[in-house]
PDB file of C-alpha atoms and ligand atoms in Angstrom:
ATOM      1  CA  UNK A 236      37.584 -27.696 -39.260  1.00 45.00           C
ATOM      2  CA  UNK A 237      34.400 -29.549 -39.494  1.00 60.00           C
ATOM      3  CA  UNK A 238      31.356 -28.675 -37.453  1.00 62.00           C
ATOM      4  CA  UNK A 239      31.082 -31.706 -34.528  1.00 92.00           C
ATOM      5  CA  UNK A 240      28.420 -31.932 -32.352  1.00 97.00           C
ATOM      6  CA  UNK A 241      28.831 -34.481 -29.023  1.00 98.00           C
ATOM      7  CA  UNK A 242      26.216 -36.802 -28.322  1.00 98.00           C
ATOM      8  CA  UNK A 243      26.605 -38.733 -24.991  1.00 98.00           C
ATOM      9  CA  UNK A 244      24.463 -41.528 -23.248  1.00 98.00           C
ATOM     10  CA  UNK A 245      24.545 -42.402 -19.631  1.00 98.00           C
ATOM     11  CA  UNK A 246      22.801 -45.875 -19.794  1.00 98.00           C
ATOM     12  CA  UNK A 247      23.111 -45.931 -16.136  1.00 98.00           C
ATOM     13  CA  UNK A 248      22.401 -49.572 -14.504  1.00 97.00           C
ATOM     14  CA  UNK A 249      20.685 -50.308 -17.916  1.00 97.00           C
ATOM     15  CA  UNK A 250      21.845 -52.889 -20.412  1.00 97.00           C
ATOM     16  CA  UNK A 251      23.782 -56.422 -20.028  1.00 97.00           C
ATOM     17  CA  UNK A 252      26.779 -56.710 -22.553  1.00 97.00           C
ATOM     18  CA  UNK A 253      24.516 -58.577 -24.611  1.00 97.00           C
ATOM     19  CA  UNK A 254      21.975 -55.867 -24.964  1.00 97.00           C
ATOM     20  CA  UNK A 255      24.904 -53.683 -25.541  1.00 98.00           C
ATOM     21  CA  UNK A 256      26.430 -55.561 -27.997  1.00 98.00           C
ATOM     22  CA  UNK A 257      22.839 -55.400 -30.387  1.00 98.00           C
ATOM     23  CA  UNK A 258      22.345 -51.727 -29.562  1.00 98.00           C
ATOM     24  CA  UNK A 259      26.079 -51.252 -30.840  1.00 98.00           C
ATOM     25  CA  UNK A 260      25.857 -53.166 -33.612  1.00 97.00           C
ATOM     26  CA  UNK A 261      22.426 -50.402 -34.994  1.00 97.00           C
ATOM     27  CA  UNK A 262      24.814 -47.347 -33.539  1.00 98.00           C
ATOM     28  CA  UNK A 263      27.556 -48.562 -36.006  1.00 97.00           C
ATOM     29  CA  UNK A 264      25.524 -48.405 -39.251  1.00 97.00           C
ATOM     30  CA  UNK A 265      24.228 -45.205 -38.095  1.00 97.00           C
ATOM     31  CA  UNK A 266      27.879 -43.143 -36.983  1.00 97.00           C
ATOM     32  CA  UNK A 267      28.795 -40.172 -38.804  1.00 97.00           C
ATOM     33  CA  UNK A 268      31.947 -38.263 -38.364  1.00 96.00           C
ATOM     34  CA  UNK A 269      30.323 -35.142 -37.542  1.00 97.00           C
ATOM     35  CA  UNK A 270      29.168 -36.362 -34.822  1.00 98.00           C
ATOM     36  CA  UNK A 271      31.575 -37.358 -31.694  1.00 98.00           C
ATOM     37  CA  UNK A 272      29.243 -40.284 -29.474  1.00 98.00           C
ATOM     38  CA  UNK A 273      30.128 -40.960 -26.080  1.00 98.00           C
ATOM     39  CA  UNK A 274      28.764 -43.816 -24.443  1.00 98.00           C
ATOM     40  CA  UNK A 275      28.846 -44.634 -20.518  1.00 98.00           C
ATOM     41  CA  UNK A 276      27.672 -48.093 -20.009  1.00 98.00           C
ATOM     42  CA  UNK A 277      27.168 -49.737 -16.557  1.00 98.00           C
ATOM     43  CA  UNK A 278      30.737 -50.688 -15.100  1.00 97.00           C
ATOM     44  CA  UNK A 279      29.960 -54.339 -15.715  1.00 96.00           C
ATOM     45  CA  UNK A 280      29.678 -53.820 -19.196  1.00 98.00           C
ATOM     46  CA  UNK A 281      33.208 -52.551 -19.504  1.00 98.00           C
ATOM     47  CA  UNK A 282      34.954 -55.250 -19.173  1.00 96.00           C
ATOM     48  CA  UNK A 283      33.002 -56.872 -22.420  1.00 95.00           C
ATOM     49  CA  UNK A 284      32.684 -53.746 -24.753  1.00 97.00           C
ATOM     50  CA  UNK A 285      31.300 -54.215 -28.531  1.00 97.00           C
ATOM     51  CA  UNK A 286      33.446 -53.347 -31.331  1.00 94.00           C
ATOM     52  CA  UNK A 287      32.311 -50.191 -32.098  1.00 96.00           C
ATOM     53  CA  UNK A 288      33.815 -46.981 -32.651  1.00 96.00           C
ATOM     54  CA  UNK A 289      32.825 -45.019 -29.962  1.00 97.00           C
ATOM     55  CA  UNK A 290      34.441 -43.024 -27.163  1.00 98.00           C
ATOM     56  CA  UNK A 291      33.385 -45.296 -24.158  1.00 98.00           C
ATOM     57  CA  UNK A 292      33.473 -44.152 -20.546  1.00 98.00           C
ATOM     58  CA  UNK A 293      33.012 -44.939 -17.011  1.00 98.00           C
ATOM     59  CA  UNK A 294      29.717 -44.013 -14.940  1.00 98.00           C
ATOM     60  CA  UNK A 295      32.201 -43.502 -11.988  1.00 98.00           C
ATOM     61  CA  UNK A 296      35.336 -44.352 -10.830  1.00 98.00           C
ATOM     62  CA  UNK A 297      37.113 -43.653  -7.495  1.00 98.00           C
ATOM     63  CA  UNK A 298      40.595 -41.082  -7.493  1.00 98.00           C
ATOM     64  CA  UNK A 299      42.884 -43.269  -6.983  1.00 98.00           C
ATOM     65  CA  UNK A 300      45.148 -45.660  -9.025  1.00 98.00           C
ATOM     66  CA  UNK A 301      43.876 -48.722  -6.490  1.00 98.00           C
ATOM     67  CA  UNK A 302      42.649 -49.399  -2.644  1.00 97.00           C
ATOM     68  CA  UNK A 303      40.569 -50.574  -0.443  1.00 98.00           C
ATOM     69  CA  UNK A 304      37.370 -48.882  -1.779  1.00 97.00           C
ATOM     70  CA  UNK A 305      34.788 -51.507  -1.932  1.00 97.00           C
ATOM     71  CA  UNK A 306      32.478 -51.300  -4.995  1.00 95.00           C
ATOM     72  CA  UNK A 307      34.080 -48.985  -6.839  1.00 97.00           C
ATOM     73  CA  UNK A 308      37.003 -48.605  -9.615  1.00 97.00           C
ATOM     74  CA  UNK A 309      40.239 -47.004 -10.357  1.00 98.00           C
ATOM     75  CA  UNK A 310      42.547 -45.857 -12.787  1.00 98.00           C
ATOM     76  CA  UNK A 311      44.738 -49.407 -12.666  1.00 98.00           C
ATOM     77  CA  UNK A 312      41.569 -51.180 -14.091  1.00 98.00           C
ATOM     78  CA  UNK A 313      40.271 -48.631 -15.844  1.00 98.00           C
ATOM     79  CA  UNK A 314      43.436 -48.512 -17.641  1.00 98.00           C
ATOM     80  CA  UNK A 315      43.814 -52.285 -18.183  1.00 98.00           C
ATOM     81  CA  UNK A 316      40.262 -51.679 -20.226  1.00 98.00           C
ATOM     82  CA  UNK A 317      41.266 -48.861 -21.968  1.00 97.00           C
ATOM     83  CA  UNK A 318      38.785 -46.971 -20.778  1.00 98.00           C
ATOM     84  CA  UNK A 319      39.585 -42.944 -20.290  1.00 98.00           C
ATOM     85  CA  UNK A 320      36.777 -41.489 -20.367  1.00 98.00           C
ATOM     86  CA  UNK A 321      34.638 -40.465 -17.281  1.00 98.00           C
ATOM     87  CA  UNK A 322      31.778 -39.251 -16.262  1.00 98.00           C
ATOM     88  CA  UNK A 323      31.924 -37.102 -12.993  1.00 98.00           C
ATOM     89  CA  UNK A 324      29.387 -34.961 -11.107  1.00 98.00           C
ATOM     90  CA  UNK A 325      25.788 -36.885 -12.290  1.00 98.00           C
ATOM     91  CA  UNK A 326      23.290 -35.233  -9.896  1.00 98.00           C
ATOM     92  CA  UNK A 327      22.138 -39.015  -9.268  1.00 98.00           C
ATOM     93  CA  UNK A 328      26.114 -40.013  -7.829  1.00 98.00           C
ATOM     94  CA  UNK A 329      25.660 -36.571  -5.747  1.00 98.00           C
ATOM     95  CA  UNK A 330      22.342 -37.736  -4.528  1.00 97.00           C
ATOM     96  CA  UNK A 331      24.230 -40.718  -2.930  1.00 97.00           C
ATOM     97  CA  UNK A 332      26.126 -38.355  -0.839  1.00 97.00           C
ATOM     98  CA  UNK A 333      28.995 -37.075  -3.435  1.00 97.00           C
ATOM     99  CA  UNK A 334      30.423 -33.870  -2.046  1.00 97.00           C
ATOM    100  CA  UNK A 335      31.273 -30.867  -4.691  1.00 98.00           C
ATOM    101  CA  UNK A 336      34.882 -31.223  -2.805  1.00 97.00           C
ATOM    102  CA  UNK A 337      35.088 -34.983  -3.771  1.00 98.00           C
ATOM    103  CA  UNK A 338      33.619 -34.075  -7.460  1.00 98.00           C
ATOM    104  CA  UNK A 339      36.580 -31.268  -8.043  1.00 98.00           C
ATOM    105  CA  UNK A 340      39.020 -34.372  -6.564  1.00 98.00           C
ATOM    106  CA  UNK A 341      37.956 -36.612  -8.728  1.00 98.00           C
ATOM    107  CA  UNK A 342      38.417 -34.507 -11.692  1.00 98.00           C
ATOM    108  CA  UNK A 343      42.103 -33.308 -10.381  1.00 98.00           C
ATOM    109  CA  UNK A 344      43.108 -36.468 -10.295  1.00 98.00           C
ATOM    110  CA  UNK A 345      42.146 -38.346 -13.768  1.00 98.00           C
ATOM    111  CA  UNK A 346      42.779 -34.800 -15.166  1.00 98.00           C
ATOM    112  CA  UNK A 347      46.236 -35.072 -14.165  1.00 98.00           C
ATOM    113  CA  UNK A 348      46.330 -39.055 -15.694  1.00 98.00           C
ATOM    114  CA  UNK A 349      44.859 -37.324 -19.452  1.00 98.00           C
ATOM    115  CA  UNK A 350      41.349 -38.721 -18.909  1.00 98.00           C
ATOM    116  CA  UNK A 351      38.156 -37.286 -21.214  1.00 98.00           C
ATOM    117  CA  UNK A 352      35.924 -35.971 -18.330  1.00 98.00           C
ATOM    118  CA  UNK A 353      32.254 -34.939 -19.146  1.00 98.00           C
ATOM    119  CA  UNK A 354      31.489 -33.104 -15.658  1.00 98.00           C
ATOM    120  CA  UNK A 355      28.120 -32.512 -14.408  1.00 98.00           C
ATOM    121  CA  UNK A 356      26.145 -29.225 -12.914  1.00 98.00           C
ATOM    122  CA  UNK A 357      22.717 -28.157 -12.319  1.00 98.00           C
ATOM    123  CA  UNK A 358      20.281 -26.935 -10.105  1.00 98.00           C
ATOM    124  CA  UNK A 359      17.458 -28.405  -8.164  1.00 98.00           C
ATOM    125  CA  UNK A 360      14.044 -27.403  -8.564  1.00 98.00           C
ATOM    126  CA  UNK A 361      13.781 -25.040  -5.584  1.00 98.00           C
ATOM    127  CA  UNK A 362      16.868 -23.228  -7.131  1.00 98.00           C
ATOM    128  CA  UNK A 363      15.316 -23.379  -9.823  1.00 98.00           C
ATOM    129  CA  UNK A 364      12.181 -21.254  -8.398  1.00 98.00           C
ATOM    130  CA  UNK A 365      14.275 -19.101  -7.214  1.00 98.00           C
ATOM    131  CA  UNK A 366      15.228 -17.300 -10.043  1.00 98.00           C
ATOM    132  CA  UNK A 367      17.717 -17.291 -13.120  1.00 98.00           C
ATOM    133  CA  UNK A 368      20.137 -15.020 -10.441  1.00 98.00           C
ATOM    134  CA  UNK A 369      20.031 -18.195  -8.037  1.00 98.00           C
ATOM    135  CA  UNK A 370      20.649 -20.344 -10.958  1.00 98.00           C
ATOM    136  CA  UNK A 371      23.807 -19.092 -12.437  1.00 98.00           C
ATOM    137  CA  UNK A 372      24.718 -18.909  -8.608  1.00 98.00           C
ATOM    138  CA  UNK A 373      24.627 -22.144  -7.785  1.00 98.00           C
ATOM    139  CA  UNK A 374      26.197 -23.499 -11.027  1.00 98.00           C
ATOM    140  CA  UNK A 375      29.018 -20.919 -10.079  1.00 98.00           C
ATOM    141  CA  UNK A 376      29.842 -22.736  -7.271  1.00 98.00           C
ATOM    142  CA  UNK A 377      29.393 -26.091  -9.180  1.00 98.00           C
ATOM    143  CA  UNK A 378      32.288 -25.162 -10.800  1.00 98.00           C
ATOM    144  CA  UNK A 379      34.750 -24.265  -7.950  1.00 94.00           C
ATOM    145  CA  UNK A 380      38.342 -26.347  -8.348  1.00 96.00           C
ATOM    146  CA  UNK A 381      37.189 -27.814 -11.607  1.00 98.00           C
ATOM    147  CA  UNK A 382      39.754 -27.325 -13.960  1.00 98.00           C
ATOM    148  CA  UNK A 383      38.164 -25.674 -16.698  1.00 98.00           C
ATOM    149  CA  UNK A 384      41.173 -24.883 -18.716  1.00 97.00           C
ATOM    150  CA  UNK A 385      42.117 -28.549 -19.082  1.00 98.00           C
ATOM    151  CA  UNK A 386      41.319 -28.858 -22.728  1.00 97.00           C
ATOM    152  CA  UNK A 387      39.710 -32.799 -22.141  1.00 98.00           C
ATOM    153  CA  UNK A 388      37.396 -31.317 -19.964  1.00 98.00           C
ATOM    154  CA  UNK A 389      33.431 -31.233 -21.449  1.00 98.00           C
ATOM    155  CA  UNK A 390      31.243 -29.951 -18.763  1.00 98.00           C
ATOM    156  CA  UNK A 391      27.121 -31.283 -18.942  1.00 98.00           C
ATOM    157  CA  UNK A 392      24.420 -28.524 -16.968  1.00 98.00           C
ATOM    158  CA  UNK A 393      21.758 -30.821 -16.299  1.00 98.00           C
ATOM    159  CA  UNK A 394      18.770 -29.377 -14.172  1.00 98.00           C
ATOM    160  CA  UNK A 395      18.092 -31.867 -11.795  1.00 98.00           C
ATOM    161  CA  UNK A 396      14.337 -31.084 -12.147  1.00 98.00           C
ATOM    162  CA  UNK A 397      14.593 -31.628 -16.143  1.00 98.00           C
ATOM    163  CA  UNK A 398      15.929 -35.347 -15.643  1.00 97.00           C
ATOM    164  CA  UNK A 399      13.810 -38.162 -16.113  1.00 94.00           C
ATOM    165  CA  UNK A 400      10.754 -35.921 -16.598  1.00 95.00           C
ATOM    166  CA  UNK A 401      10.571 -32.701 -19.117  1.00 95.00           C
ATOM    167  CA  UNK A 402      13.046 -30.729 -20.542  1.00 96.00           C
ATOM    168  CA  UNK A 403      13.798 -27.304 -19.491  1.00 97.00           C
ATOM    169  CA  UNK A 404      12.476 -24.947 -22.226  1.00 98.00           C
ATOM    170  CA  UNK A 405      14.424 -23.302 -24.962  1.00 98.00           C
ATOM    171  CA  UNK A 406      14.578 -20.323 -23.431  1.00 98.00           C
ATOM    172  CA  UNK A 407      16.103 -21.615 -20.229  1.00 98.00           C
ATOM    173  CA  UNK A 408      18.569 -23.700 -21.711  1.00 98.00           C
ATOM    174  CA  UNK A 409      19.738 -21.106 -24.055  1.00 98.00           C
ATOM    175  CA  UNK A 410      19.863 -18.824 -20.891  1.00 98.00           C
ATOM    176  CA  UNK A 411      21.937 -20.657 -18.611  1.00 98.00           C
ATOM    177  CA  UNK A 412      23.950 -22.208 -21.202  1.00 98.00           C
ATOM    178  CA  UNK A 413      25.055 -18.433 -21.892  1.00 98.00           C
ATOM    179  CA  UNK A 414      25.604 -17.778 -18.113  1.00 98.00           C
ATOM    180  CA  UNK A 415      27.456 -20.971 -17.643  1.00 98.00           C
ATOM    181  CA  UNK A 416      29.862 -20.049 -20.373  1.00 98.00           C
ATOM    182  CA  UNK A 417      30.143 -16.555 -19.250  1.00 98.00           C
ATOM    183  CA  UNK A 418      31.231 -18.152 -15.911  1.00 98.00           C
ATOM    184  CA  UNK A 419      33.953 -20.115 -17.573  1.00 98.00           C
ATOM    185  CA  UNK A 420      35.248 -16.897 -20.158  1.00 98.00           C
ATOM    186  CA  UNK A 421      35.336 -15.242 -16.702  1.00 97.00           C
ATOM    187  CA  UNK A 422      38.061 -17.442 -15.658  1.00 96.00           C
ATOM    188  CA  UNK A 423      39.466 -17.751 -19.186  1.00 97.00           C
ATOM    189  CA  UNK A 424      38.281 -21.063 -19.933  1.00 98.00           C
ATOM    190  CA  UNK A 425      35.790 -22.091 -23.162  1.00 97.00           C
ATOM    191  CA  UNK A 426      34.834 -25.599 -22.518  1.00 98.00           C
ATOM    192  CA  UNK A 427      32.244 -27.566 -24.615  1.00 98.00           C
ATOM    193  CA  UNK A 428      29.317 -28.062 -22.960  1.00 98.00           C
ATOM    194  CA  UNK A 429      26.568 -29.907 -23.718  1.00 98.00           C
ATOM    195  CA  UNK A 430      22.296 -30.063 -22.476  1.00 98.00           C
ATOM    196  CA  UNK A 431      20.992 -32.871 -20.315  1.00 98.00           C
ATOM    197  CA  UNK A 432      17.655 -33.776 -19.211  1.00 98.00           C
ATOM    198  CA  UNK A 433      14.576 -35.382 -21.013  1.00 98.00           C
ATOM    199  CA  UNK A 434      16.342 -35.040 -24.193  1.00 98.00           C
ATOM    200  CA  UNK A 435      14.028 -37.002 -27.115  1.00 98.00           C
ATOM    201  CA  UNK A 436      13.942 -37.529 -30.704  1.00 98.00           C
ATOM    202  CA  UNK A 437      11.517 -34.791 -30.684  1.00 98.00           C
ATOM    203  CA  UNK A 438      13.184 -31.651 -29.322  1.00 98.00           C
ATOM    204  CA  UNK A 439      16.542 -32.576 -29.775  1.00 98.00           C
ATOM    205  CA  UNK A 440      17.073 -30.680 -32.984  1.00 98.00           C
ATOM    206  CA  UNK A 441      15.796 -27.046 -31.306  1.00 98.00           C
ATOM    207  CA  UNK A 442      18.332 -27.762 -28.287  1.00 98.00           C
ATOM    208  CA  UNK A 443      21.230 -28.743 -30.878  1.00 98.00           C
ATOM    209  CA  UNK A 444      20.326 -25.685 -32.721  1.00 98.00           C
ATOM    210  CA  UNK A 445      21.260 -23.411 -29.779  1.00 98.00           C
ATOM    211  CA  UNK A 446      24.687 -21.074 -30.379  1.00 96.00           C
ATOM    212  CA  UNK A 447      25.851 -22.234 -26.489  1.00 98.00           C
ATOM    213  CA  UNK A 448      25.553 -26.291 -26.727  1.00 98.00           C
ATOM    214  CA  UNK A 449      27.687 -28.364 -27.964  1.00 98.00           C
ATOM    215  CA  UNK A 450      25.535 -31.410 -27.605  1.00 98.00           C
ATOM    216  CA  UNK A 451      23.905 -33.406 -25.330  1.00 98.00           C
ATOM    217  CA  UNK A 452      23.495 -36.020 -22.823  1.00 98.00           C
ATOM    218  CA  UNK A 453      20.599 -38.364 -22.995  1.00 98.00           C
ATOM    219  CA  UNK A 454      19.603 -40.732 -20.506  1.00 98.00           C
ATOM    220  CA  UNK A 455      16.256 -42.824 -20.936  1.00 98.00           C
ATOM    221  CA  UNK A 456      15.787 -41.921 -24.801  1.00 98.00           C
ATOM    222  CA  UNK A 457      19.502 -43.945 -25.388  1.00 98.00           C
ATOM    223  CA  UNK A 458      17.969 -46.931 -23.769  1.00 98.00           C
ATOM    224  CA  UNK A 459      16.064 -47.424 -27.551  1.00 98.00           C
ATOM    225  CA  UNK A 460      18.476 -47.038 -30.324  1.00 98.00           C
ATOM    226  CA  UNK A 461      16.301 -46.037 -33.020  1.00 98.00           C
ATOM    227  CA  UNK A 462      15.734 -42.769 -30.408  1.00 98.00           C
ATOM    228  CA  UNK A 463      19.303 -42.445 -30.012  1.00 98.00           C
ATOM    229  CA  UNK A 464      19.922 -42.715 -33.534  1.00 98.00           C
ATOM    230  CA  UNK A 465      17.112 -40.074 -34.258  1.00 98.00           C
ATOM    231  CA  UNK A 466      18.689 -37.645 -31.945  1.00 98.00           C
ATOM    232  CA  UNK A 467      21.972 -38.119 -33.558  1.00 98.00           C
ATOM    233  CA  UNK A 468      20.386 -37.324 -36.831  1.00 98.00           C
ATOM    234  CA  UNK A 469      18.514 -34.049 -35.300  1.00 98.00           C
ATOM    235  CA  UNK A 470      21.611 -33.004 -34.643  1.00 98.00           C
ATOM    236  CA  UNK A 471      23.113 -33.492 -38.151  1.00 98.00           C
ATOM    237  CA  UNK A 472      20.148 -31.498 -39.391  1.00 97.00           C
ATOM    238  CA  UNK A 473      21.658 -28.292 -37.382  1.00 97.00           C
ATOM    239  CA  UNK A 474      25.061 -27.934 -38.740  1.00 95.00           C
TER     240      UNK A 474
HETATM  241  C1  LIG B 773      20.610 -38.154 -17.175  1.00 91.52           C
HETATM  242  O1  LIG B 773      20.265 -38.767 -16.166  1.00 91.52           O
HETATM  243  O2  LIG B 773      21.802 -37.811 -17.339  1.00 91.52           O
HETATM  244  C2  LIG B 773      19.616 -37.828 -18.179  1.00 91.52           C
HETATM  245  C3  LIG B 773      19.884 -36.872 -19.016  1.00 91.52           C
HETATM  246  O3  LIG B 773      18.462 -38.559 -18.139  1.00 91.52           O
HETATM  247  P1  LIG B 773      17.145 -38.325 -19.024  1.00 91.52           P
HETATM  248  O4  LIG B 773      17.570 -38.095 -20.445  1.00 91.52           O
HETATM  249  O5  LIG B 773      16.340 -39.568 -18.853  1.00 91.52           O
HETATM  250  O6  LIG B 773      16.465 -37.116 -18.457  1.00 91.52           O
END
């Protein structure tokens, strides 16, 4: 089979459909199929997608089919917009007050309706300074009642500390990328699992290169195109 690498972008509350639709229309001249793109727009934007071909997903959504859960969505709409692909666990949605108990629900439940879920972990920076022991801890329990053998599932370590400021370094990615996978072949699960967290144009290719990722998830560099579009082509350059 042909070497794919994913590259995601969580465009957070970025982006009206309009802007969208003109960043699309670049990322279409620009898709290769070696390359699997995932893009989570703001939940406003789903209801108005470009045409582009591209796995879309959902920054959030609530487990349950419908309710009375103000401001959020479920897998009736999400359906209606053909949307099945989610993103679960961002460190920014557990910030807000997400439990790890209402992460692992969440992915139960649009597990059990087939959904693509790219699931979340990492550490904060005081974990962080507490060693790579504390580390592969606290990811450990990141990944309690996730079900890591459903084959949809993608799981994302993204050091809280990394996001939004400067990526971890090779050596610490490579690192816990091998613990987190260790954790998984200790429960007889292989999952893909890609790097998140100040990823640019200009170390993209060195993570990409690394045996233990499988791609990555970029947050501020997808808001320009021509940066998303480089980092797609850094990781071509690797396989
Ligand atoms: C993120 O928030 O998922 C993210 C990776 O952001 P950034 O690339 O800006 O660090």
């Amino acid at each position: 089979m042909e070497a794919c690498l994913i590259i995601a972008a969580n465009f957070k509350m970025h982006f009206t459909p309009q802007k969208l639709a003109a960043f699309a229309a670049t990322l279409a001249d620009n898709l290769d199929s070696r390359l699997q793109i995932l893009l989570f727009p703001n939940t406003a934007c789903l209801a108005q997608l470009p045409s582009c071909p591209v796995r879309w997903g959902a920054q959030n959504a609530y487990p349950a089919q419908n309710g009375a859960f103000s401001g959020e969505i479920g897998a009736e709409v999400l359906d209606a917009l053909q949307i099945q692909t989610l993103l679960i666990g961002h460190s920014e949605r557990r910030a807000l007050g997400e439990t790890q108990e209402f992460c692992a629900q969440k992915c139960r439940f649009y597990a059990e309706l087939g959904y693509t879920l790219v699931y979340c972990i990492g550490e904060s920076q005081k974990i962080r300074s507490s060693g790579q022991e504390s580390v592969r801890a606290f990811l450990d329990s990141q990944l309690q009642d996730i079900p890591l053998d459903y084959p949809k599932l993608i799981l994302a370590y993204e050091p809280i500390w990394a996001i939004g400021t400067q990526a971890a370094s090779i050596e610490q990615i490579a690192q816990t990328h091998a613990d987190i996978k260790a954790l998984c072949r200790a429960r007889g699960c292989a999952p893909q699992l890609l790097y998140g967290g100040s990823v640019k144009p200009n170390n993209a290719r060195e993570i990409l290169a690394l045996d233990d990722v499988n791609g990555v998830l970029v947050g501020s560099a997808a808001l320009v195109v021509a940066d998303f579009v480089q980092i797609m082509q850094a990781g071509l350059q690797t396989l």
